[in-house]
């Protein structure tokens, strides 16, 4: 039972460290953190699998155009 608990603590530590790294790199706002987390997760998957993953364009920070009402 201690082995499972230790594995869970290690997984939690790795996830927290990864999240802090992403937060400092992309920003602490949710709109910046979420796409950054996904992008870095793709990078980790690429490194671990050895395959090339197509890159996704990050969303632009420009506001969406306002359409006139009919």
PDB file of N, CA, C and O in Angstrom:
ATOM      1  N   UNK A   1       0.812  -1.190   0.000  1.00  0.00           N
ATOM      2  CA  UNK A   1       0.000   0.000   0.000  1.00  0.00           C
ATOM      3  C   UNK A   1       0.867   1.270   0.000  1.00  0.00           C
ATOM      4  O   UNK A   1       0.494   2.260  -0.597  1.00  0.00           O
ATOM      5  N   UNK A   2       1.986   1.211   0.679  1.00  0.00           N
ATOM      6  CA  UNK A   2       2.880   2.365   0.695  1.00  0.00           C
ATOM      7  C   UNK A   2       3.430   2.651  -0.694  1.00  0.00           C
ATOM      8  O   UNK A   2       3.663   3.804  -1.046  1.00  0.00           O
ATOM      9  N   UNK A   3       3.644   1.595  -1.476  1.00  0.00           N
ATOM     10  CA  UNK A   3       4.177   1.757  -2.822  1.00  0.00           C
ATOM     11  C   UNK A   3       3.204   2.551  -3.691  1.00  0.00           C
ATOM     12  O   UNK A   3       3.614   3.469  -4.416  1.00  0.00           O
ATOM     13  N   UNK A   4       1.919   2.236  -3.609  1.00  0.00           N
ATOM     14  CA  UNK A   4       0.900   2.948  -4.397  1.00  0.00           C
ATOM     15  C   UNK A   4       0.815   4.401  -3.952  1.00  0.00           C
ATOM     16  O   UNK A   4       0.745   5.314  -4.783  1.00  0.00           O
ATOM     17  N   UNK A   5       0.847   4.628  -2.656  1.00  0.00           N
ATOM     18  CA  UNK A   5       0.799   5.992  -2.135  1.00  0.00           C
ATOM     19  C   UNK A   5       2.007   6.792  -2.598  1.00  0.00           C
ATOM     20  O   UNK A   5       1.890   7.953  -2.990  1.00  0.00           O
ATOM     21  N   UNK A   6       3.168   6.161  -2.577  1.00  0.00           N
ATOM     22  CA  UNK A   6       4.384   6.846  -3.020  1.00  0.00           C
ATOM     23  C   UNK A   6       4.303   7.185  -4.505  1.00  0.00           C
ATOM     24  O   UNK A   6       4.694   8.277  -4.926  1.00  0.00           O
ATOM     25  N   UNK A   7       3.792   6.262  -5.327  1.00  0.00           N
ATOM     26  CA  UNK A   7       3.629   6.537  -6.762  1.00  0.00           C
ATOM     27  C   UNK A   7       2.662   7.687  -6.998  1.00  0.00           C
ATOM     28  O   UNK A   7       2.895   8.536  -7.868  1.00  0.00           O
ATOM     29  N   UNK A   8       1.582   7.727  -6.241  1.00  0.00           N
ATOM     30  CA  UNK A   8       0.622   8.830  -6.388  1.00  0.00           C
ATOM     31  C   UNK A   8       1.252  10.166  -6.003  1.00  0.00           C
ATOM     32  O   UNK A   8       1.017  11.186  -6.663  1.00  0.00           O
ATOM     33  N   UNK A   9       2.049  10.195  -4.926  1.00  0.00           N
ATOM     34  CA  UNK A   9       2.708  11.430  -4.526  1.00  0.00           C
ATOM     35  C   UNK A   9       3.709  11.890  -5.574  1.00  0.00           C
ATOM     36  O   UNK A   9       3.838  13.077  -5.862  1.00  0.00           O
ATOM     37  N   UNK A  10       4.439  10.939  -6.156  1.00  0.00           N
ATOM     38  CA  UNK A  10       5.404  11.292  -7.200  1.00  0.00           C
ATOM     39  C   UNK A  10       4.675  11.839  -8.429  1.00  0.00           C
ATOM     40  O   UNK A  10       5.093  12.838  -9.018  1.00  0.00           O
ATOM     41  N   UNK A  11       3.563  11.192  -8.814  1.00  0.00           N
ATOM     42  CA  UNK A  11       2.779  11.675  -9.962  1.00  0.00           C
ATOM     43  C   UNK A  11       2.229  13.070  -9.684  1.00  0.00           C
ATOM     44  O   UNK A  11       2.243  13.938 -10.565  1.00  0.00           O
ATOM     45  N   UNK A  12       1.759  13.314  -8.472  1.00  0.00           N
ATOM     46  CA  UNK A  12       1.249  14.634  -8.109  1.00  0.00           C
ATOM     47  C   UNK A  12       2.353  15.681  -8.165  1.00  0.00           C
ATOM     48  O   UNK A  12       2.148  16.791  -8.665  1.00  0.00           O
ATOM     49  N   UNK A  13       3.544  15.332  -7.682  1.00  0.00           N
ATOM     50  CA  UNK A  13       4.671  16.256  -7.720  1.00  0.00           C
ATOM     51  C   UNK A  13       5.061  16.592  -9.155  1.00  0.00           C
ATOM     52  O   UNK A  13       5.308  17.763  -9.486  1.00  0.00           O
ATOM     53  N   UNK A  14       5.106  15.588 -10.030  1.00  0.00           N
ATOM     54  CA  UNK A  14       5.462  15.818 -11.434  1.00  0.00           C
ATOM     55  C   UNK A  14       4.415  16.701 -12.108  1.00  0.00           C
ATOM     56  O   UNK A  14       4.756  17.639 -12.844  1.00  0.00           O
ATOM     57  N   UNK A  15       3.131  16.433 -11.862  1.00  0.00           N
ATOM     58  CA  UNK A  15       2.067  17.253 -12.448  1.00  0.00           C
ATOM     59  C   UNK A  15       2.133  18.695 -11.941  1.00  0.00           C
ATOM     60  O   UNK A  15       1.963  19.636 -12.719  1.00  0.00           O
ATOM     61  N   UNK A  16       2.366  18.880 -10.652  1.00  0.00           N
ATOM     62  CA  UNK A  16       2.457  20.235 -10.094  1.00  0.00           C
ATOM     63  C   UNK A  16       3.661  20.982 -10.668  1.00  0.00           C
ATOM     64  O   UNK A  16       3.553  22.166 -11.031  1.00  0.00           O
ATOM     65  N   UNK A  17       4.786  20.307 -10.791  1.00  0.00           N
ATOM     66  CA  UNK A  17       5.985  20.932 -11.354  1.00  0.00           C
ATOM     67  C   UNK A  17       5.753  21.320 -12.813  1.00  0.00           C
ATOM     68  O   UNK A  17       6.110  22.422 -13.245  1.00  0.00           O
ATOM     69  N   UNK A  18       5.134  20.423 -13.558  1.00  0.00           N
ATOM     70  CA  UNK A  18       4.821  20.682 -14.967  1.00  0.00           C
ATOM     71  C   UNK A  18       3.876  21.876 -15.087  1.00  0.00           C
ATOM     72  O   UNK A  18       4.066  22.759 -15.924  1.00  0.00           O
ATOM     73  N   UNK A  19       2.848  21.920 -14.230  1.00  0.00           N
ATOM     74  CA  UNK A  19       1.881  23.022 -14.275  1.00  0.00           C
ATOM     75  C   UNK A  19       2.541  24.352 -13.943  1.00  0.00           C
ATOM     76  O   UNK A  19       2.244  25.377 -14.570  1.00  0.00           O
ATOM     77  N   UNK A  20       3.436  24.377 -12.951  1.00  0.00           N
ATOM     78  CA  UNK A  20       4.132  25.609 -12.618  1.00  0.00           C
ATOM     79  C   UNK A  20       5.016  26.070 -13.770  1.00  0.00           C
ATOM     80  O   UNK A  20       5.104  27.258 -14.069  1.00  0.00           O
ATOM     81  N   UNK A  21       5.672  25.124 -14.419  1.00  0.00           N
ATOM     82  CA  UNK A  21       6.520  25.467 -15.557  1.00  0.00           C
ATOM     83  C   UNK A  21       5.685  26.109 -16.659  1.00  0.00           C
ATOM     84  O   UNK A  21       6.058  27.134 -17.223  1.00  0.00           O
ATOM     85  N   UNK A  22       4.533  25.512 -16.964  1.00  0.00           N
ATOM     86  CA  UNK A  22       3.649  26.051 -18.002  1.00  0.00           C
ATOM     87  C   UNK A  22       3.111  27.414 -17.575  1.00  0.00           C
ATOM     88  O   UNK A  22       3.049  28.349 -18.378  1.00  0.00           O
ATOM     89  N   UNK A  23       2.722  27.547 -16.315  1.00  0.00           N
ATOM     90  CA  UNK A  23       2.174  28.819 -15.830  1.00  0.00           C
ATOM     91  C   UNK A  23       3.196  29.945 -15.943  1.00  0.00           C
ATOM     92  O   UNK A  23       2.865  31.055 -16.370  1.00  0.00           O
ATOM     93  N   UNK A  24       4.441  29.691 -15.585  1.00  0.00           N
ATOM     94  CA  UNK A  24       5.453  30.733 -15.678  1.00  0.00           C
ATOM     95  C   UNK A  24       5.821  31.044 -17.118  1.00  0.00           C
ATOM     96  O   UNK A  24       6.173  32.171 -17.447  1.00  0.00           O
ATOM     97  N   UNK A  25       5.729  30.054 -17.993  1.00  0.00           N
ATOM     98  CA  UNK A  25       6.106  30.286 -19.388  1.00  0.00           C
ATOM     99  C   UNK A  25       4.997  30.986 -20.165  1.00  0.00           C
ATOM    100  O   UNK A  25       5.269  31.861 -20.979  1.00  0.00           O
ATOM    101  N   UNK A  26       3.734  30.605 -19.936  1.00  0.00           N
ATOM    102  CA  UNK A  26       2.631  31.122 -20.735  1.00  0.00           C
ATOM    103  C   UNK A  26       1.774  32.144 -20.007  1.00  0.00           C
ATOM    104  O   UNK A  26       0.999  32.845 -20.630  1.00  0.00           O
ATOM    105  N   UNK A  27       1.847  32.221 -18.717  1.00  0.00           N
ATOM    106  CA  UNK A  27       1.063  33.174 -17.962  1.00  0.00           C
ATOM    107  C   UNK A  27       0.085  32.465 -17.039  1.00  0.00           C
ATOM    108  O   UNK A  27      -0.268  31.305 -17.247  1.00  0.00           O
ATOM    109  N   UNK A  28      -0.353  33.187 -16.016  1.00  0.00           N
ATOM    110  CA  UNK A  28      -1.206  32.582 -15.001  1.00  0.00           C
ATOM    111  C   UNK A  28      -2.688  32.674 -15.329  1.00  0.00           C
ATOM    112  O   UNK A  28      -3.502  32.082 -14.638  1.00  0.00           O
ATOM    113  N   UNK A  29      -3.050  33.411 -16.363  1.00  0.00           N
ATOM    114  CA  UNK A  29      -4.459  33.482 -16.755  1.00  0.00           C
ATOM    115  C   UNK A  29      -4.898  32.190 -17.406  1.00  0.00           C
ATOM    116  O   UNK A  29      -4.136  31.536 -18.121  1.00  0.00           O
ATOM    117  N   UNK A  30      -6.144  31.791 -17.151  1.00  0.00           N
ATOM    118  CA  UNK A  30      -6.638  30.517 -17.680  1.00  0.00           C
ATOM    119  C   UNK A  30      -6.604  30.501 -19.201  1.00  0.00           C
ATOM    120  O   UNK A  30      -6.313  29.482 -19.807  1.00  0.00           O
ATOM    121  N   UNK A  31      -6.902  31.648 -19.841  1.00  0.00           N
ATOM    122  CA  UNK A  31      -6.917  31.697 -21.302  1.00  0.00           C
ATOM    123  C   UNK A  31      -5.517  31.532 -21.885  1.00  0.00           C
ATOM    124  O   UNK A  31      -5.372  31.151 -23.046  1.00  0.00           O
ATOM    125  N   UNK A  32      -4.492  31.806 -21.119  1.00  0.00           N
ATOM    126  CA  UNK A  32      -3.113  31.609 -21.569  1.00  0.00           C
ATOM    127  C   UNK A  32      -2.586  30.247 -21.136  1.00  0.00           C
ATOM    128  O   UNK A  32      -1.836  29.604 -21.860  1.00  0.00           O
ATOM    129  N   UNK A  33      -2.992  29.812 -19.946  1.00  0.00           N
ATOM    130  CA  UNK A  33      -2.476  28.567 -19.388  1.00  0.00           C
ATOM    131  C   UNK A  33      -2.995  27.348 -20.148  1.00  0.00           C
ATOM    132  O   UNK A  33      -2.230  26.426 -20.445  1.00  0.00           O
ATOM    133  N   UNK A  34      -4.274  27.348 -20.483  1.00  0.00           N
ATOM    134  CA  UNK A  34      -4.878  26.167 -21.120  1.00  0.00           C
ATOM    135  C   UNK A  34      -4.240  25.827 -22.469  1.00  0.00           C
ATOM    136  O   UNK A  34      -3.829  24.683 -22.671  1.00  0.00           O
ATOM    137  N   UNK A  35      -4.110  26.775 -23.420  1.00  0.00           N
ATOM    138  CA  UNK A  35      -3.443  26.404 -24.672  1.00  0.00           C
ATOM    139  C   UNK A  35      -1.954  26.082 -24.470  1.00  0.00           C
ATOM    140  O   UNK A  35      -1.403  25.226 -25.163  1.00  0.00           O
ATOM    141  N   UNK A  36      -1.315  26.742 -23.518  1.00  0.00           N
ATOM    142  CA  UNK A  36       0.082  26.448 -23.235  1.00  0.00           C
ATOM    143  C   UNK A  36       0.263  25.039 -22.693  1.00  0.00           C
ATOM    144  O   UNK A  36       1.201  24.328 -23.056  1.00  0.00           O
ATOM    145  N   UNK A  37      -0.658  24.618 -21.824  1.00  0.00           N
ATOM    146  CA  UNK A  37      -0.609  23.263 -21.270  1.00  0.00           C
ATOM    147  C   UNK A  37      -0.752  22.230 -22.384  1.00  0.00           C
ATOM    148  O   UNK A  37      -0.006  21.256 -22.442  1.00  0.00           O
ATOM    149  N   UNK A  38      -1.701  22.479 -23.294  1.00  0.00           N
ATOM    150  CA  UNK A  38      -1.913  21.546 -24.409  1.00  0.00           C
ATOM    151  C   UNK A  38      -0.691  21.493 -25.318  1.00  0.00           C
ATOM    152  O   UNK A  38      -0.279  20.416 -25.760  1.00  0.00           O
ATOM    153  N   UNK A  39      -0.103  22.646 -25.612  1.00  0.00           N
ATOM    154  CA  UNK A  39       1.065  22.691 -26.486  1.00  0.00           C
ATOM    155  C   UNK A  39       2.245  21.962 -25.855  1.00  0.00           C
ATOM    156  O   UNK A  39       2.926  21.175 -26.514  1.00  0.00           O
ATOM    157  N   UNK A  40       2.494  22.212 -24.587  1.00  0.00           N
ATOM    158  CA  UNK A  40       3.612  21.551 -23.923  1.00  0.00           C
ATOM    159  C   UNK A  40       3.351  20.054 -23.773  1.00  0.00           C
ATOM    160  O   UNK A  40       4.274  19.252 -23.827  1.00  0.00           O
ATOM    161  N   UNK A  41       2.087  19.658 -23.606  1.00  0.00           N
ATOM    162  CA  UNK A  41       1.763  18.235 -23.520  1.00  0.00           C
ATOM    163  C   UNK A  41       2.081  17.549 -24.856  1.00  0.00           C
ATOM    164  O   UNK A  41       2.574  16.438 -24.877  1.00  0.00           O
ATOM    165  N   UNK A  42       1.794  18.234 -25.973  1.00  0.00           N
ATOM    166  CA  UNK A  42       2.154  17.698 -27.285  1.00  0.00           C
ATOM    167  C   UNK A  42       3.670  17.550 -27.406  1.00  0.00           C
ATOM    168  O   UNK A  42       4.164  16.576 -27.974  1.00  0.00           O
ATOM    169  N   UNK A  43       4.405  18.525 -26.875  1.00  0.00           N
ATOM    170  CA  UNK A  43       5.867  18.450 -26.920  1.00  0.00           C
ATOM    171  C   UNK A  43       6.382  17.258 -26.114  1.00  0.00           C
ATOM    172  O   UNK A  43       7.297  16.556 -26.556  1.00  0.00           O
ATOM    173  N   UNK A  44       5.795  17.034 -24.939  1.00  0.00           N
ATOM    174  CA  UNK A  44       6.197  15.892 -24.118  1.00  0.00           C
ATOM    175  C   UNK A  44       5.872  14.590 -24.842  1.00  0.00           C
ATOM    176  O   UNK A  44       6.679  13.656 -24.862  1.00  0.00           O
ATOM    177  N   UNK A  45       4.688  14.512 -25.450  1.00  0.00           N
ATOM    178  CA  UNK A  45       4.290  13.305 -26.184  1.00  0.00           C
ATOM    179  C   UNK A  45       5.235  13.057 -27.355  1.00  0.00           C
ATOM    180  O   UNK A  45       5.572  11.903 -27.646  1.00  0.00           O
ATOM    181  N   UNK A  46       5.671  14.112 -28.013  1.00  0.00           N
ATOM    182  CA  UNK A  46       6.607  13.972 -29.131  1.00  0.00           C
ATOM    183  C   UNK A  46       7.934  13.406 -28.648  1.00  0.00           C
ATOM    184  O   UNK A  46       8.495  12.508 -29.269  1.00  0.00           O
ATOM    185  N   UNK A  47       8.426  13.916 -27.550  1.00  0.00           N
ATOM    186  CA  UNK A  47       9.704  13.454 -27.014  1.00  0.00           C
ATOM    187  C   UNK A  47       9.603  11.995 -26.572  1.00  0.00           C
ATOM    188  O   UNK A  47      10.486  11.181 -26.852  1.00  0.00           O
ATOM    189  N   UNK A  48       8.525  11.644 -25.869  1.00  0.00           N
ATOM    190  CA  UNK A  48       8.394  10.286 -25.346  1.00  0.00           C
ATOM    191  C   UNK A  48       8.116   9.252 -26.435  1.00  0.00           C
ATOM    192  O   UNK A  48       8.589   8.125 -26.355  1.00  0.00           O
ATOM    193  N   UNK A  49       7.336   9.628 -27.441  1.00  0.00           N
ATOM    194  CA  UNK A  49       6.971   8.657 -28.471  1.00  0.00           C
ATOM    195  C   UNK A  49       7.972   8.609 -29.624  1.00  0.00           C
ATOM    196  O   UNK A  49       8.057   7.606 -30.317  1.00  0.00           O
ATOM    197  N   UNK A  50       8.694   9.692 -29.831  1.00  0.00           N
ATOM    198  CA  UNK A  50       9.640   9.740 -30.935  1.00  0.00           C
ATOM    199  C   UNK A  50       8.970  10.068 -32.267  1.00  0.00           C
ATOM    200  O   UNK A  50       9.619  10.115 -33.291  1.00  0.00           O
ATOM    201  N   UNK A  51       7.668  10.281 -32.258  1.00  0.00           N
ATOM    202  CA  UNK A  51       6.924  10.613 -33.471  1.00  0.00           C
ATOM    203  C   UNK A  51       6.789  12.121 -33.583  1.00  0.00           C
ATOM    204  O   UNK A  51       6.815  12.840 -32.594  1.00  0.00           O
ATOM    205  N   UNK A  52       6.577  12.581 -34.793  1.00  0.00           N
ATOM    206  CA  UNK A  52       6.343  13.996 -35.018  1.00  0.00           C
ATOM    207  C   UNK A  52       4.843  14.257 -34.939  1.00  0.00           C
ATOM    208  O   UNK A  52       4.049  13.615 -35.620  1.00  0.00           O
ATOM    209  N   UNK A  53       4.474  15.187 -34.086  1.00  0.00           N
ATOM    210  CA  UNK A  53       3.078  15.558 -33.915  1.00  0.00           C
ATOM    211  C   UNK A  53       2.866  16.894 -34.604  1.00  0.00           C
ATOM    212  O   UNK A  53       3.659  17.824 -34.409  1.00  0.00           O
ATOM    213  N   UNK A  54       1.811  17.038 -35.440  1.00  0.00           N
ATOM    214  CA  UNK A  54       1.597  18.323 -36.108  1.00  0.00           C
ATOM    215  C   UNK A  54       1.341  19.427 -35.095  1.00  0.00           C
ATOM    216  O   UNK A  54       0.625  19.236 -34.121  1.00  0.00           O
ATOM    217  N   UNK A  55       1.941  20.564 -35.355  1.00  0.00           N
ATOM    218  CA  UNK A  55       1.802  21.691 -34.443  1.00  0.00           C
ATOM    219  C   UNK A  55       0.492  22.415 -34.695  1.00  0.00           C
ATOM    220  O   UNK A  55       0.077  22.612 -35.834  1.00  0.00           O
ATOM    221  N   UNK A  56      -0.145  22.838 -33.627  1.00  0.00           N
ATOM    222  CA  UNK A  56      -1.398  23.570 -33.710  1.00  0.00           C
ATOM    223  C   UNK A  56      -1.105  25.040 -33.489  1.00  0.00           C
ATOM    224  O   UNK A  56      -0.351  25.400 -32.587  1.00  0.00           O
ATOM    225  N   UNK A  57      -1.688  25.886 -34.327  1.00  0.00           N
ATOM    226  CA  UNK A  57      -1.491  27.323 -34.177  1.00  0.00           C
ATOM    227  C   UNK A  57      -2.144  27.806 -32.888  1.00  0.00           C
ATOM    228  O   UNK A  57      -3.293  27.467 -32.608  1.00  0.00           O
ATOM    229  N   UNK A  58      -1.437  28.594 -32.082  1.00  0.00           N
ATOM    230  CA  UNK A  58      -2.052  29.132 -30.873  1.00  0.00           C
ATOM    231  C   UNK A  58      -3.126  30.147 -31.244  1.00  0.00           C
ATOM    232  O   UNK A  58      -3.024  30.825 -32.276  1.00  0.00           O
ATOM    233  N   UNK A  59      -4.174  30.252 -30.443  1.00  0.00           N
ATOM    234  CA  UNK A  59      -5.224  31.217 -30.752  1.00  0.00           C
ATOM    235  C   UNK A  59      -4.689  32.639 -30.651  1.00  0.00           C
ATOM    236  O   UNK A  59      -3.853  32.936 -29.808  1.00  0.00           O
ATOM    237  N   UNK A  60      -5.159  33.490 -31.545  1.00  0.00           N
ATOM    238  CA  UNK A  60      -4.695  34.875 -31.531  1.00  0.00           C
ATOM    239  C   UNK A  60      -5.322  35.610 -30.361  1.00  0.00           C
ATOM    240  O   UNK A  60      -6.400  35.279 -29.894  1.00  0.00           O
ATOM    241  N   UNK A  61      -4.634  36.623 -29.888  1.00  0.00           N
ATOM    242  CA  UNK A  61      -5.147  37.382 -28.755  1.00  0.00           C
ATOM    243  C   UNK A  61      -6.051  38.526 -29.210  1.00  0.00           C
ATOM    244  O   UNK A  61      -6.570  39.260 -28.383  1.00  0.00           O
ATOM    245  N   UNK A  62      -6.227  38.674 -30.523  1.00  0.00           N
ATOM    246  CA  UNK A  62      -7.096  39.732 -31.035  1.00  0.00           C
ATOM    247  C   UNK A  62      -8.557  39.362 -30.789  1.00  0.00           C
ATOM    248  O   UNK A  62      -8.947  38.212 -30.938  1.00  0.00           O
ATOM    249  N   UNK A  63      -9.373  40.332 -30.405  1.00  0.00           N
ATOM    250  CA  UNK A  63     -10.781  40.029 -30.170  1.00  0.00           C
ATOM    251  C   UNK A  63     -11.495  39.692 -31.473  1.00  0.00           C
ATOM    252  O   UNK A  63     -11.104  40.124 -32.558  1.00  0.00           O
ATOM    253  N   UNK A  64     -12.544  38.915 -31.364  1.00  0.00           N
ATOM    254  CA  UNK A  64     -13.327  38.531 -32.532  1.00  0.00           C
ATOM    255  C   UNK A  64     -14.072  39.755 -33.078  1.00  0.00           C
ATOM    256  O   UNK A  64     -14.482  40.635 -32.308  1.00  0.00           O
ATOM    257  N   UNK A  65     -14.232  39.857 -34.391  1.00  0.00           N
ATOM    258  CA  UNK A  65     -14.941  41.009 -34.954  1.00  0.00           C
ATOM    259  C   UNK A  65     -16.410  40.986 -34.551  1.00  0.00           C
ATOM    260  O   UNK A  65     -17.028  39.936 -34.428  1.00  0.00           O
ATOM    261  N   UNK A  66     -16.945  42.176 -34.350  1.00  0.00           N
ATOM    262  CA  UNK A  66     -18.346  42.312 -33.967  1.00  0.00           C
ATOM    263  C   UNK A  66     -19.174  42.438 -35.237  1.00  0.00           C
ATOM    264  O   UNK A  66     -18.920  43.315 -36.071  1.00  0.00           O
ATOM    265  N   UNK A  67     -20.142  41.562 -35.386  1.00  0.00           N
ATOM    266  CA  UNK A  67     -20.991  41.593 -36.568  1.00  0.00           C
ATOM    267  C   UNK A  67     -22.192  42.522 -36.334  1.00  0.00           C
ATOM    268  O   UNK A  67     -22.721  42.574 -35.222  1.00  0.00           O
ATOM    269  N   UNK A  68     -22.603  43.269 -37.347  1.00  0.00           N
ATOM    270  CA  UNK A  68     -23.764  44.160 -37.159  1.00  0.00           C
ATOM    271  C   UNK A  68     -25.044  43.364 -36.981  1.00  0.00           C
ATOM    272  O   UNK A  68     -25.206  42.263 -37.520  1.00  0.00           O
ATOM    273  N   UNK A  69     -25.959  43.921 -36.197  1.00  0.00           N
ATOM    274  CA  UNK A  69     -27.238  43.258 -35.971  1.00  0.00           C
ATOM    275  C   UNK A  69     -28.139  43.436 -37.174  1.00  0.00           C
ATOM    276  O   UNK A  69     -28.086  44.439 -37.876  1.00  0.00           O
ATOM    277  N   UNK A  70     -28.977  42.460 -37.414  1.00  0.00           N
ATOM    278  CA  UNK A  70     -29.902  42.530 -38.557  1.00  0.00           C
ATOM    279  C   UNK A  70     -31.239  43.068 -38.149  1.00  0.00           C
ATOM    280  O   UNK A  70     -31.716  42.984 -37.110  1.00  0.00           O
TER     281      UNK A  70
END
